[in-house]
XYZ file of C-alpha atoms in Angstrom:
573
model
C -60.026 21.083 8.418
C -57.949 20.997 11.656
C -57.362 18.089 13.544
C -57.297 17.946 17.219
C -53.538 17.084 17.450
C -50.674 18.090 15.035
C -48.749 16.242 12.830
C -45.200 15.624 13.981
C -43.643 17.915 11.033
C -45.964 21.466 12.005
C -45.819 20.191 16.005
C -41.813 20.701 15.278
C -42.295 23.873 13.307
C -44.636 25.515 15.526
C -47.631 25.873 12.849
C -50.975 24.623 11.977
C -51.730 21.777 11.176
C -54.347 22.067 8.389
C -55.636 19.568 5.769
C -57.971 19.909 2.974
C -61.004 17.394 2.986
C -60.262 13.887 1.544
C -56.168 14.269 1.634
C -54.257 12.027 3.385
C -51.655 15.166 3.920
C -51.660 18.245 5.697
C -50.960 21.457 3.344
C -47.634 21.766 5.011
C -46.350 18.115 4.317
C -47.798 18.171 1.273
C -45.791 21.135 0.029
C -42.793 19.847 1.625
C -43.287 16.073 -0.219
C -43.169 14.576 2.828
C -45.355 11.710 4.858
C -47.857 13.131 7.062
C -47.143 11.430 10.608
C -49.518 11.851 13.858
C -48.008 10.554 17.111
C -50.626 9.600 19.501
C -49.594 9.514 23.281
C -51.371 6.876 25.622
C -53.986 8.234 28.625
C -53.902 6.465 31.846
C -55.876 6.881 34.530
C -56.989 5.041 37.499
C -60.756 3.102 38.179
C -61.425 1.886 40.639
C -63.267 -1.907 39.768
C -66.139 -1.212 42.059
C -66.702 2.046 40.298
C -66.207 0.609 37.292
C -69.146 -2.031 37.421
C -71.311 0.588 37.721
C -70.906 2.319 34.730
C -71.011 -0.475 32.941
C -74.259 -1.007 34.423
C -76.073 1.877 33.826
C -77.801 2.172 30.978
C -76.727 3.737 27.904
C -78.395 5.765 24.793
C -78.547 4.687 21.369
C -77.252 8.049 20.523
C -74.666 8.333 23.118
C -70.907 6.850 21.912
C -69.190 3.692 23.285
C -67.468 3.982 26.506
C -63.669 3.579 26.224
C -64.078 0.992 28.747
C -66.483 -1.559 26.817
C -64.558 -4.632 26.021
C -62.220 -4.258 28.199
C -61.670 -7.649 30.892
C -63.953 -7.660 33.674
C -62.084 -9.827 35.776
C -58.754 -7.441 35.843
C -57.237 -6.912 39.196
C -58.762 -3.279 41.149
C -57.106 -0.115 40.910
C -55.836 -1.959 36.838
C -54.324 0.826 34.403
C -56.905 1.433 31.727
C -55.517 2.645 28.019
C -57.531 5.696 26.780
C -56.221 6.647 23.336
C -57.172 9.969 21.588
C -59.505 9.072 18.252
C -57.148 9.072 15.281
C -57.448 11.999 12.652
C -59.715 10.728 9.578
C -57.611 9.287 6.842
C -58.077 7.444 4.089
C -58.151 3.426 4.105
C -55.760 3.177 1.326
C -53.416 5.582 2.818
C -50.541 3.677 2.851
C -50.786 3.107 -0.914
C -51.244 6.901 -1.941
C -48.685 8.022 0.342
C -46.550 5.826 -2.006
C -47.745 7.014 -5.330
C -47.500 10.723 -4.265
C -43.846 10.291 -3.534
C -42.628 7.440 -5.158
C -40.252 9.861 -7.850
C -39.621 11.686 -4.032
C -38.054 8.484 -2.896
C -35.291 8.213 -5.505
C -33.809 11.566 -4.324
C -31.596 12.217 -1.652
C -33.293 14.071 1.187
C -32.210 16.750 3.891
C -33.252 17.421 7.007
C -32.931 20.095 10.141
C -31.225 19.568 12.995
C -34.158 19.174 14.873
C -35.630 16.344 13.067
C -32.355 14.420 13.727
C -33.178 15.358 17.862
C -36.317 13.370 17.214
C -35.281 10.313 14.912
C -32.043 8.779 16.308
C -31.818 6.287 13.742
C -32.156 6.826 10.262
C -33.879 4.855 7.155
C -32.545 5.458 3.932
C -36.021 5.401 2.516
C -37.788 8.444 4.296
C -38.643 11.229 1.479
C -36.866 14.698 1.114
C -38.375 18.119 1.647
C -38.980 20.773 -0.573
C -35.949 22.124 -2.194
C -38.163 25.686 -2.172
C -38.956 25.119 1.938
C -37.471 27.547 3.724
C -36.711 25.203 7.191
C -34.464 23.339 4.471
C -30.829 23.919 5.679
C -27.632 24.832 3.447
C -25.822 22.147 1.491
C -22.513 23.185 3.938
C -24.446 22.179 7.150
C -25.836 18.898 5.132
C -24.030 15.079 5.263
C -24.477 13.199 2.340
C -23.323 10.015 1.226
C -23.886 8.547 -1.930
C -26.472 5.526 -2.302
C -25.660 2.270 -3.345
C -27.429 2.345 -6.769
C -24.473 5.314 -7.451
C -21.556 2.856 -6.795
C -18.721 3.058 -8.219
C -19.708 5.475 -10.745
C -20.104 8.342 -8.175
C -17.546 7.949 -5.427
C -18.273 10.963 -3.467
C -19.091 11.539 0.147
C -19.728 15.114 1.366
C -20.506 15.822 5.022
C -24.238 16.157 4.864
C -26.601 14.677 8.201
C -28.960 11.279 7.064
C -32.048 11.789 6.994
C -34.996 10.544 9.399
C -36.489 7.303 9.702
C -39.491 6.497 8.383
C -40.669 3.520 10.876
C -41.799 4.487 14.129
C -39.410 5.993 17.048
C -39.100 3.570 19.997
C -40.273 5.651 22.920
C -37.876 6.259 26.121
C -34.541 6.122 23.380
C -32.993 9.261 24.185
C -31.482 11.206 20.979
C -27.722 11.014 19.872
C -25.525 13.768 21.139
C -24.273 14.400 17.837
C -25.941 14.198 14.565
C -25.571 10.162 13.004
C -24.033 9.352 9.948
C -25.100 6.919 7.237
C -22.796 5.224 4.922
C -23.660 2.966 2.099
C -22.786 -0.908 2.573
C -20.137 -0.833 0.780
C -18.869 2.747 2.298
C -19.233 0.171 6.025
C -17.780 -2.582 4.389
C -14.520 -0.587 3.893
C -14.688 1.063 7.000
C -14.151 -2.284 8.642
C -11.435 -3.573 6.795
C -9.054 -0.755 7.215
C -10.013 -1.294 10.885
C -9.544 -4.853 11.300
C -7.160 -5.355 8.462
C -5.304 -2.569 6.875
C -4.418 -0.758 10.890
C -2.645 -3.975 11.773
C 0.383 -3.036 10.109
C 0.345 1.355 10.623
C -0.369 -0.309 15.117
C 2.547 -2.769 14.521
C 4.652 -0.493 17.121
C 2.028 1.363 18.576
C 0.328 -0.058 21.986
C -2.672 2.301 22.253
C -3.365 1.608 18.287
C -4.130 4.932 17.279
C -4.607 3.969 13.471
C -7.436 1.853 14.161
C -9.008 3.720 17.146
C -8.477 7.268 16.065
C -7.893 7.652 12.932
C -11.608 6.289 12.283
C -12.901 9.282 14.715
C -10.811 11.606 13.023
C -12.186 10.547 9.604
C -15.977 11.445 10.841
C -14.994 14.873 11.528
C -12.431 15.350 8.080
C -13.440 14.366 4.670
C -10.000 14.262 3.636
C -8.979 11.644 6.326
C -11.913 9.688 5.292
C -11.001 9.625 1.554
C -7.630 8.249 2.600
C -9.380 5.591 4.527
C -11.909 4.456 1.895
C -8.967 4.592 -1.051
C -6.613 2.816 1.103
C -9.045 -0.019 2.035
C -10.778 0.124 -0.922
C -7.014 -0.799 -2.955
C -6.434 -3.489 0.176
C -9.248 -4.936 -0.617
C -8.419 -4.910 -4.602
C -5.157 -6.261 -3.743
C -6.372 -9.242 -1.661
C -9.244 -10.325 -4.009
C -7.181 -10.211 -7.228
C -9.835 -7.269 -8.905
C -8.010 -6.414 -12.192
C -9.728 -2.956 -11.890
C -8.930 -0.037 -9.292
C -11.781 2.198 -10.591
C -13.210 2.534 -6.883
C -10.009 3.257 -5.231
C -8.537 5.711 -7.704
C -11.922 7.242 -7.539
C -11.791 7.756 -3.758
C -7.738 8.948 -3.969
C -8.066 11.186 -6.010
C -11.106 12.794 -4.266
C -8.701 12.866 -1.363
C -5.749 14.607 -3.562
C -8.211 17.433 -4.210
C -8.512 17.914 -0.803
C -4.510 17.410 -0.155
C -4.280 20.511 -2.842
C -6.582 22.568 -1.209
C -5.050 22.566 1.936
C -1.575 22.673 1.024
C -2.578 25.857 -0.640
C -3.901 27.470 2.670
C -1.111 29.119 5.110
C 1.091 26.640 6.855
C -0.645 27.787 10.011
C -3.541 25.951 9.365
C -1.790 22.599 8.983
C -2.740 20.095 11.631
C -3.260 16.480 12.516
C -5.714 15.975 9.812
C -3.315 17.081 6.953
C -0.427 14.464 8.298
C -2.336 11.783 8.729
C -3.850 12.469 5.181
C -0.714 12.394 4.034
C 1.007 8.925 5.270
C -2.602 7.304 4.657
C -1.879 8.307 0.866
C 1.693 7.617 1.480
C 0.223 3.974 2.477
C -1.797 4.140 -0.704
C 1.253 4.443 -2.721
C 3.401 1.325 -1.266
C 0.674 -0.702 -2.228
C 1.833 -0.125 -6.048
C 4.802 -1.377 -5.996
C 5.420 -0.624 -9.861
C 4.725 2.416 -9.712
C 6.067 3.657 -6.524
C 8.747 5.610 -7.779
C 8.064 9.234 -7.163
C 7.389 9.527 -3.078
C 5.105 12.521 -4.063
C 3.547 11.704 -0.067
C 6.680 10.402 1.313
C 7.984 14.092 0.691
C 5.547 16.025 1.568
C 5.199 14.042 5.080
C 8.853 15.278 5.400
C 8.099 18.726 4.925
C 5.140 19.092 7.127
C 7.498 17.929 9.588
C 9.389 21.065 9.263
C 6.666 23.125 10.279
C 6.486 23.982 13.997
C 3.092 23.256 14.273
C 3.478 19.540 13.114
C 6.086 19.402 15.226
C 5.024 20.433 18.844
C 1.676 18.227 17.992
C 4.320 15.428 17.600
C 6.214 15.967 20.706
C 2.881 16.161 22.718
C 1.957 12.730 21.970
C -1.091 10.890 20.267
C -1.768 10.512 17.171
C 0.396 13.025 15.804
C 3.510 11.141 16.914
C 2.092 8.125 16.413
C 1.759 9.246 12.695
C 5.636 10.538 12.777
C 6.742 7.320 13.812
C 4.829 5.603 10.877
C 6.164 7.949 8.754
C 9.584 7.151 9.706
C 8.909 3.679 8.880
C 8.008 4.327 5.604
C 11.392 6.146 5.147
C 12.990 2.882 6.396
C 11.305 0.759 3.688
C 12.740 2.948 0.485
C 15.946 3.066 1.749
C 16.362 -0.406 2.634
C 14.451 -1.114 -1.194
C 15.789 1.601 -3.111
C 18.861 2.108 -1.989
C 18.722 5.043 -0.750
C 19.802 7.360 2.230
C 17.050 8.424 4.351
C 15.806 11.724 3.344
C 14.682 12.766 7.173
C 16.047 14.622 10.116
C 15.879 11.364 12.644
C 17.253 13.695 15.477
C 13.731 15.082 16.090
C 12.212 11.700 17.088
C 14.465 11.738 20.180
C 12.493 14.687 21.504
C 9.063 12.229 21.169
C 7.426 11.255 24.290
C 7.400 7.792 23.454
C 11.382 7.454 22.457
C 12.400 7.421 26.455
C 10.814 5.197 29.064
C 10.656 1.717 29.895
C 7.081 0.656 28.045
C 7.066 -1.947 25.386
C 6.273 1.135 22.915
C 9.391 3.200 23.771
C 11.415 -0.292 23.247
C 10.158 -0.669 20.164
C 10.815 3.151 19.036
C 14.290 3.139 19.777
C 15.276 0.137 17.901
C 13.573 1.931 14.390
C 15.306 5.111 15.529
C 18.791 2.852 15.492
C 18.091 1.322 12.130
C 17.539 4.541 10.555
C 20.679 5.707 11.845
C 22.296 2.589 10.431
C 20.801 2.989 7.016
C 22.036 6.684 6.872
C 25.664 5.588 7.658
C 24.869 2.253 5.409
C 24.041 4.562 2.461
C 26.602 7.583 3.415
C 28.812 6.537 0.965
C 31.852 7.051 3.219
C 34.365 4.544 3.830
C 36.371 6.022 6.983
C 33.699 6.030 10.005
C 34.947 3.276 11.864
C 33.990 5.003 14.857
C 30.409 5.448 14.048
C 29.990 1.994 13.320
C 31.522 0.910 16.667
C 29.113 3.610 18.748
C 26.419 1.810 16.680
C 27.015 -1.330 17.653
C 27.796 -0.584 21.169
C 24.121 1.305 21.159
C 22.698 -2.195 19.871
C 24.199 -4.020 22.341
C 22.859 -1.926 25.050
C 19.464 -1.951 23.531
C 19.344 -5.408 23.485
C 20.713 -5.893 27.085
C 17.874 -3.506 28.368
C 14.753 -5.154 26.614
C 12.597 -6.372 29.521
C 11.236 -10.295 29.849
C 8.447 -9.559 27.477
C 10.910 -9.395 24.822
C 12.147 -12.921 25.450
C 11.212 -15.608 22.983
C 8.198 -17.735 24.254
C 8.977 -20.528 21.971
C 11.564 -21.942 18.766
C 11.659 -24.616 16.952
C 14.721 -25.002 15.581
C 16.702 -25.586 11.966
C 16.114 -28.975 10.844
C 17.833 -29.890 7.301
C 17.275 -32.922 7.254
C 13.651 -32.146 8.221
C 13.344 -29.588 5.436
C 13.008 -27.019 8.124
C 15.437 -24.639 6.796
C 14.214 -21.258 8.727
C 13.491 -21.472 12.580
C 9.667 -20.716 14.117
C 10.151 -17.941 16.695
C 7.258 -17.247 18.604
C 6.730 -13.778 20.515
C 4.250 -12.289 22.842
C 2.655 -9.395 20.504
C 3.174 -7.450 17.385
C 5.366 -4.920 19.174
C 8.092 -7.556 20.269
C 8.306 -9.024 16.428
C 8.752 -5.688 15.018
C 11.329 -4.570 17.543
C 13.476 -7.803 17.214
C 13.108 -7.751 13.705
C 14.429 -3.947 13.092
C 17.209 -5.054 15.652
C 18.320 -8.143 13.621
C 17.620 -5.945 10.608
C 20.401 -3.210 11.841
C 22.794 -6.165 12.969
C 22.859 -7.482 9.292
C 23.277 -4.541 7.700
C 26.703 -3.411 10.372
C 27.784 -7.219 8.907
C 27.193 -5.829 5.722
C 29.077 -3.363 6.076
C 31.741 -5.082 7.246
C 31.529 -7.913 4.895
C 32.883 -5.266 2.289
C 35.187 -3.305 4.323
C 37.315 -6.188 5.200
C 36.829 -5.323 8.615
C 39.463 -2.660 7.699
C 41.405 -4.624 4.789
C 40.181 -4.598 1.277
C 42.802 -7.730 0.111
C 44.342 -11.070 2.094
C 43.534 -13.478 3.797
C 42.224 -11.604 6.846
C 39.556 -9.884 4.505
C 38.605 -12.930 3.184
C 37.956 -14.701 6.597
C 36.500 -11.517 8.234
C 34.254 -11.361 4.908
C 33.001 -15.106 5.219
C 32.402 -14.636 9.008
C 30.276 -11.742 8.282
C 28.050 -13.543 5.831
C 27.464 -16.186 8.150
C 25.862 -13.466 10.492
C 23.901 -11.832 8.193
C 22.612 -15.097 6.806
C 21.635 -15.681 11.247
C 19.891 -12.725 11.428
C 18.331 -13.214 7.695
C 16.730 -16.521 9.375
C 15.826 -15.331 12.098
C 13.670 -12.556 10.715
C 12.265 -14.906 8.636
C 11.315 -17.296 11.764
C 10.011 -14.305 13.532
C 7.158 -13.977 10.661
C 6.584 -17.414 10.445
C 6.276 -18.336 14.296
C 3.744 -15.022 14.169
C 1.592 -15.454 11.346
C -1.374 -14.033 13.201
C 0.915 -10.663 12.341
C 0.715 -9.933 8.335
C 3.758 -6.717 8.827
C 6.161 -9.454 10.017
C 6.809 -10.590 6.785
C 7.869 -7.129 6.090
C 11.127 -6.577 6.828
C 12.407 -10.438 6.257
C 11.708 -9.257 2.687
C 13.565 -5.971 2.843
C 16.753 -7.528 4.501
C 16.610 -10.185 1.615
C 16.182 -7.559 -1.042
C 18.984 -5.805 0.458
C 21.532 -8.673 0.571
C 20.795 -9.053 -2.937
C 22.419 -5.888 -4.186
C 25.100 -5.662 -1.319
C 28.587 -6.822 -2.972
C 27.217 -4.642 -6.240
C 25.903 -1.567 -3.999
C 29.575 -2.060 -2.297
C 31.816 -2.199 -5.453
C 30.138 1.021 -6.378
C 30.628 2.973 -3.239
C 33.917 1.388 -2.629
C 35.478 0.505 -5.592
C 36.460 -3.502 -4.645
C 37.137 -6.309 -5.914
C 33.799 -8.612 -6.385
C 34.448 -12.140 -5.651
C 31.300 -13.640 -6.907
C 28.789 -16.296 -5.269
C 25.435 -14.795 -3.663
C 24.805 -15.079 0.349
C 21.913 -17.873 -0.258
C 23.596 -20.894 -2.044
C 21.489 -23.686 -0.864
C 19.173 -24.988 -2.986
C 16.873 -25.638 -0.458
C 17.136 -22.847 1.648
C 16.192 -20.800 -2.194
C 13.264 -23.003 -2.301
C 12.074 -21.743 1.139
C 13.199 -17.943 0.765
C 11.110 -18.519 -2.577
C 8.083 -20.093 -1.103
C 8.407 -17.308 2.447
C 8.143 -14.540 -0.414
C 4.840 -16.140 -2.035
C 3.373 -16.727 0.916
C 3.751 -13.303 1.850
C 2.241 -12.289 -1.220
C -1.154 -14.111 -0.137
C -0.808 -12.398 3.303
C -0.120 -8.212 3.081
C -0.646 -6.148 0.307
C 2.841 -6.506 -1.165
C 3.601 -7.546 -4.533
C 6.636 -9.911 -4.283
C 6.593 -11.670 -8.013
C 9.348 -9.376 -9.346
C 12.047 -10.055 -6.277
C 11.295 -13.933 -6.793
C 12.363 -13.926 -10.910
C 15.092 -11.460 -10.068
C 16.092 -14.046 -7.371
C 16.199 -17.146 -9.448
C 17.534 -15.381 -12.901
C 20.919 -14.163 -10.487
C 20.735 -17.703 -8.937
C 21.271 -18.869 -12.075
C 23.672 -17.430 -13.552
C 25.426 -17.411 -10.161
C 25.477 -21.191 -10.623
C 26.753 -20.754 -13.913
C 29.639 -19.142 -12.824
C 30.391 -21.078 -10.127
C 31.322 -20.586 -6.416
């Protein structure tokens, strides 16, 4: 039997719509396995009211059919629009319940779709029922999105680039159709979506005005599968981190989904390697820092370093966007295992000169140059040479002339100041954005570590009295800068990455008179730059509060802390 429109399935497909006597399906949907829809689109035409009184008053057969008109309000205005609907086709009462029964084991499966079905459903329902896996019209697995339902979680954390499928509840008339085929994730896939966004890009934007982590890295992620398994491991450990989870199932799962990727591409000529590979890369690199214990390799912080030496990466870089933007991250990461390990920076830092953003006069390129100086200082910190006078001196003149040329957004809005007696041992600095906290803090961070420098040297004696006053000056500056980088996270709390580098500057002064006795070979006088007892309290409670804010275990620095305060004590001053 034929019905006198087509269902929406064979209307798509150009063929007939037949169905056998009794079914509720055509043959075609019911091959396919999937619900048998008929679309019926609204008549209109115009009566007249004088017109229409008189059929109404003629007189009609037994025989003869209802008029469309009968029931309809006599008393609506002339020239009214009158709704003339097409019969429905014959189906069955109860066709709502065997439509479920025929495909209820259909439901559990995950469905594909053609292209053109997505034209015609904009939105998709999770629910709708797949097609034949033997129906020609079904397109290849590599032209297919597919993300994994919610009843797979955790167990099955893959997500392949497969289209959703169709909805099964009616299509709004006059929406007009996507311009690109929509994506479905499950809740939890959303859910960790939005907290890299909102949470996890705060940090990666710190520096970055046009936020290029959270805007489009996100985009990126829709069109790579390897960008998006960096986002959902990343978040996924964030999220681990800041709820206390003892497991990291889920976000192991998702990394290493995103290290099979990282192999395959590697593997592929270095002419292929783009955007998507470096940002894969730092994203895992990001990954990594969030294990403190076992961050010990820089397998990612390495291979960001030699992508760099490709000339691909690197005129992507010097044209701007997020290619730079991902450089410049990069290069913070460098800065945070040197300052923690110990370590000279393992980078070429002349190529970030040749960046768009490193000259100009925006708050970005402000913020730029001052990382660019502190890696410079933490090459010559870590250079393990004790005649370069002069470098320190160009350094410090550099410094200087940064400062001088920071404009009046870089000016403190507000301070409260040291109060002892107050128990207000650290100051509360407050700044206009995230981008003038990170550039005063990398500028303090560089002016302690010059003092540091010359807190050893002797500001060019090793013995005497002069060393020993030059020595005690400098530790009063570092301890200035120390506090203020610590009253530059606590007068912006809204900013987690502020409590960064406070905590690298104080891990740093920790080691410096027994980093210095090995590179220089003096004479170690004893006593530790923090001997207040409350001022330990605070750097104590600063370090567990940071703990509560960013992803950053800080447990281990606080009982190295106390156990060298200690026995710091117990040797006396």
């Amino acid at each position: 039997m034929r019905h006198r429109s087509s269902c929406r399935r064979c209307r798509q497909r150009h063929k007939r719509c037949l169905t056998n006597p009794g079914s509720p399906q055509c043959n075609e949907c019911e091959l396919a396995g999937e619900l048998c829809y008929y679309e019926v689109k609204p008549q209109f035409r115009f009566f007249h009211r004088s017109s229409f009184r008189r059929r109404r008053s003629k007189p009609q057969s037994k025989e003869a059919s209802p008029s469309p008109a009968q029931g309809r309000n006599s008393s609506s205005s002339p020239n009214q629009l009158i709704d003339f609907r097409d019969t429905l086709p014959h189906q069955s009462p109860n066709i709502g319940t065997e439509r479920n029964n025929t495909n209820k084991s259909a439901s559990n499966r995950q469905r594909r779709v053609s292209y053109d079905d997505l034209a015609h459903h904009p939105w998709p329902s999770p629910m709708a029922d797949p097609p034949s896996l033997h129906d020609p019209q079904t397109p290849s697995p590599q032209a297919i999105f597919h993300v994994t339902t919610q009843s797979d979680y955790p167990n099955q954390a893959t997500i392949d680039f497969t289209h959703s499928s169709p909805s099964t509840s009616p299509v709004s008339l006059g929406v007009p159709a996507p311009s690109s085929t929509p994506l479905s994730f499950t809740e939890r896939e959303a859910y960790l979506m939005g907290v890299y966004i909102h949470q996890v890009s705060l940090s990666p934007d710190s520096c970055d005005e046009e936020r290029h982590f959270a805007t489009t890295v996100p985009k990126l992620a829709l069109e790579e599968p390897i960008v998006l398994y960096g986002i959902f491991a990343l978040a996924s450990r964030f999220d681990e981190i800041q709820t206390k989870t003892q497991s990291d199932v889920e976000s192991t799962q998702y990394h290493n989904q995103c290290l099979e990727l990282l192999i395959d591409a590697l593997s592929k000529p270095p002419e292929t390697y783009g955007v998507p590979l470096l940002t894969a890369v730092v994203l895992s690199r990001l990954y990594e820092e969030f294990d403190v214990g076992k961050d010990t390799q820089f397998y990612h912080l390495k291979g960001t370093r030699n992508l760099l030496g490709f000339n691909a990466i690197t005129k992507s870089a010097q044209n701007g966007g997020l290619a730079e933007a991902v450089c410049w991250l990069h290069l913070h990461q460098v800065i945070y295992i040197s300052m923690v390990h110990k370590q000279k920076p393992d980078l070429y830092l002349e190529i970030f000169k040749t960046f768009q953003s490193y000259d100009g006069n925006s708050d970005r390129s402000h913020v730029n140059r001052a990382v660019y100086l502190l890696a410079r200082v933490l090459r010559e910190f870590f250079s393990g040479s004790s005649d370069i006078s002069q470098v320190w001196t160009q350094l410090e003149k550099e410094l200087d002339d940064w400062y001088r040329g920071i404009p009046r957004s870089f000016q403190v809005l507000y301070e409260t100041p040291i109060n002892m007696t107050a128990g207000r041992t650290f100051p509360s600095i407050w700044m206009l954005s995230s981008l003038q906290v990170m550039a005063l803090e990398y500028y303090y961070a560089s002016r302690a570590i010059i003092c540091l420098y010359r807190c050893n040297s002797g500001g060019g004696q090793a013995f005497g009295f002069d060393a020993m006053k030059a020595r005690k000056s400098n530790e009063e500056s570092i301890l200035y800068y120390l506090r203020r980088s610590i009253g530059l996270a606590r007068g912006n709390e809204y900013f987690p990455g502020a409590y960064y580098m406070p905590s690298y500057v104080l891990f740093l002064c920790k080691h410096f008179s027994f980093c210095f006795c090995e590179i220089f070979g003096l004479h170690h006088e004893g006593g530790h730059l923090i001997r207040d007892p409350i001022e330990r309290d605070h750097c104590v409670q600063f370090l567990s509060d940071m703990a509560d804010r960013v992803p950053r275990e800080s447990y281990k620095l606080i009982q190295t802390l106390q156990k060298e305060w200690a026995e710091l004590d117990g040797l006396g001053n």
